[in-house]
């Protein structure tokens, strides 16, 4: 998944302010306690980060 697509999904699902906050503040345990932004910076595919965020925030599976 391209980063632009990831950002679009985040803002569509959560809104701009909340998406930005989730990305930099929410710790994803499945990525060793990194935030989504840190995981992406470390080379994790944005798709994997998207799926992890969806799980943590109970986003319906059809939106993944």
PDB file of C-alpha atoms in Angstrom, residues 3-64:
ATOM      1  CA  UNK A   3       1.610   5.991   1.923  1.00  0.00           C
ATOM      2  CA  UNK A   4      -0.817   8.341   0.168  1.00  0.00           C
ATOM      3  CA  UNK A   5      -3.485   5.626   0.159  1.00  0.00           C
ATOM      4  CA  UNK A   6      -2.802   4.912   3.834  1.00  0.00           C
ATOM      5  CA  UNK A   7      -3.195   8.597   4.726  1.00  0.00           C
ATOM      6  CA  UNK A   8      -6.429   8.797   2.749  1.00  0.00           C
ATOM      7  CA  UNK A   9      -7.855   5.759   4.554  1.00  0.00           C
ATOM      8  CA  UNK A  10      -6.855   7.194   7.923  1.00  0.00           C
ATOM      9  CA  UNK A  11      -8.473  10.578   7.323  1.00  0.00           C
ATOM     10  CA  UNK A  12     -11.596   9.038   5.806  1.00  0.00           C
ATOM     11  CA  UNK A  13     -12.073   6.688   8.748  1.00  0.00           C
ATOM     12  CA  UNK A  14     -11.019   8.918  11.643  1.00  0.00           C
ATOM     13  CA  UNK A  15     -11.002  12.526  10.420  1.00  0.00           C
ATOM     14  CA  UNK A  16      -7.891  14.644   9.996  1.00  0.00           C
ATOM     15  CA  UNK A  17      -7.187  15.568  13.626  1.00  0.00           C
ATOM     16  CA  UNK A  18      -7.912  12.155  15.096  1.00  0.00           C
ATOM     17  CA  UNK A  19      -6.002  10.344  12.334  1.00  0.00           C
ATOM     18  CA  UNK A  20      -2.919  12.473  12.992  1.00  0.00           C
ATOM     19  CA  UNK A  21      -3.194  11.838  16.726  1.00  0.00           C
ATOM     20  CA  UNK A  22      -3.656   8.089  16.313  1.00  0.00           C
ATOM     21  CA  UNK A  23      -0.677   7.861  13.995  1.00  0.00           C
ATOM     22  CA  UNK A  24       1.762   9.580  16.355  1.00  0.00           C
ATOM     23  CA  UNK A  25       0.310   8.770  19.799  1.00  0.00           C
ATOM     24  CA  UNK A  26      -1.284   5.314  19.678  1.00  0.00           C
ATOM     25  CA  UNK A  27       1.138   2.510  20.558  1.00  0.00           C
ATOM     26  CA  UNK A  28       0.802  -0.632  18.431  1.00  0.00           C
ATOM     27  CA  UNK A  29       1.842  -3.613  20.530  1.00  0.00           C
ATOM     28  CA  UNK A  30       2.236  -5.880  17.512  1.00  0.00           C
ATOM     29  CA  UNK A  31       5.036  -3.603  16.277  1.00  0.00           C
ATOM     30  CA  UNK A  32       7.050  -3.732  19.461  1.00  0.00           C
ATOM     31  CA  UNK A  33       5.404  -0.767  21.138  1.00  0.00           C
ATOM     32  CA  UNK A  34       6.027   1.643  18.287  1.00  0.00           C
ATOM     33  CA  UNK A  35       3.461   4.114  17.047  1.00  0.00           C
ATOM     34  CA  UNK A  36       2.152   3.824  13.503  1.00  0.00           C
ATOM     35  CA  UNK A  37       4.373   6.707  12.415  1.00  0.00           C
ATOM     36  CA  UNK A  38       7.451   5.063  13.933  1.00  0.00           C
ATOM     37  CA  UNK A  39       6.637   1.707  12.348  1.00  0.00           C
ATOM     38  CA  UNK A  40       6.227   3.274   8.909  1.00  0.00           C
ATOM     39  CA  UNK A  41       9.468   5.246   9.363  1.00  0.00           C
ATOM     40  CA  UNK A  42      11.180   1.949  10.242  1.00  0.00           C
ATOM     41  CA  UNK A  43      10.028   0.386   6.976  1.00  0.00           C
ATOM     42  CA  UNK A  44       6.843  -1.442   7.988  1.00  0.00           C
ATOM     43  CA  UNK A  45       4.356  -1.572   5.101  1.00  0.00           C
ATOM     44  CA  UNK A  46       1.607   1.026   5.655  1.00  0.00           C
ATOM     45  CA  UNK A  47      -0.940  -1.728   4.901  1.00  0.00           C
ATOM     46  CA  UNK A  48       0.236  -3.666   7.957  1.00  0.00           C
ATOM     47  CA  UNK A  49       0.003  -0.528  10.085  1.00  0.00           C
ATOM     48  CA  UNK A  50      -3.497   0.148   8.720  1.00  0.00           C
ATOM     49  CA  UNK A  51      -4.654  -3.362   9.627  1.00  0.00           C
ATOM     50  CA  UNK A  52      -3.200  -3.061  13.142  1.00  0.00           C
ATOM     51  CA  UNK A  53      -4.919   0.283  13.699  1.00  0.00           C
ATOM     52  CA  UNK A  54      -8.195  -1.136  12.386  1.00  0.00           C
ATOM     53  CA  UNK A  55      -7.961  -4.005  14.861  1.00  0.00           C
ATOM     54  CA  UNK A  56      -7.185  -1.715  17.788  1.00  0.00           C
ATOM     55  CA  UNK A  57     -10.029   0.680  16.966  1.00  0.00           C
ATOM     56  CA  UNK A  58     -12.594  -1.959  15.960  1.00  0.00           C
ATOM     57  CA  UNK A  59     -12.921  -0.721  12.388  1.00  0.00           C
ATOM     58  CA  UNK A  60     -15.220  -3.155  10.567  1.00  0.00           C
ATOM     59  CA  UNK A  61     -13.231  -5.695   8.535  1.00  0.00           C
ATOM     60  CA  UNK A  62     -14.908  -4.708   5.263  1.00  0.00           C
ATOM     61  CA  UNK A  63     -13.080  -1.364   5.426  1.00  0.00           C
ATOM     62  CA  UNK A  64      -9.652  -2.981   5.474  1.00  0.00           C
TER      63      UNK A  64
END
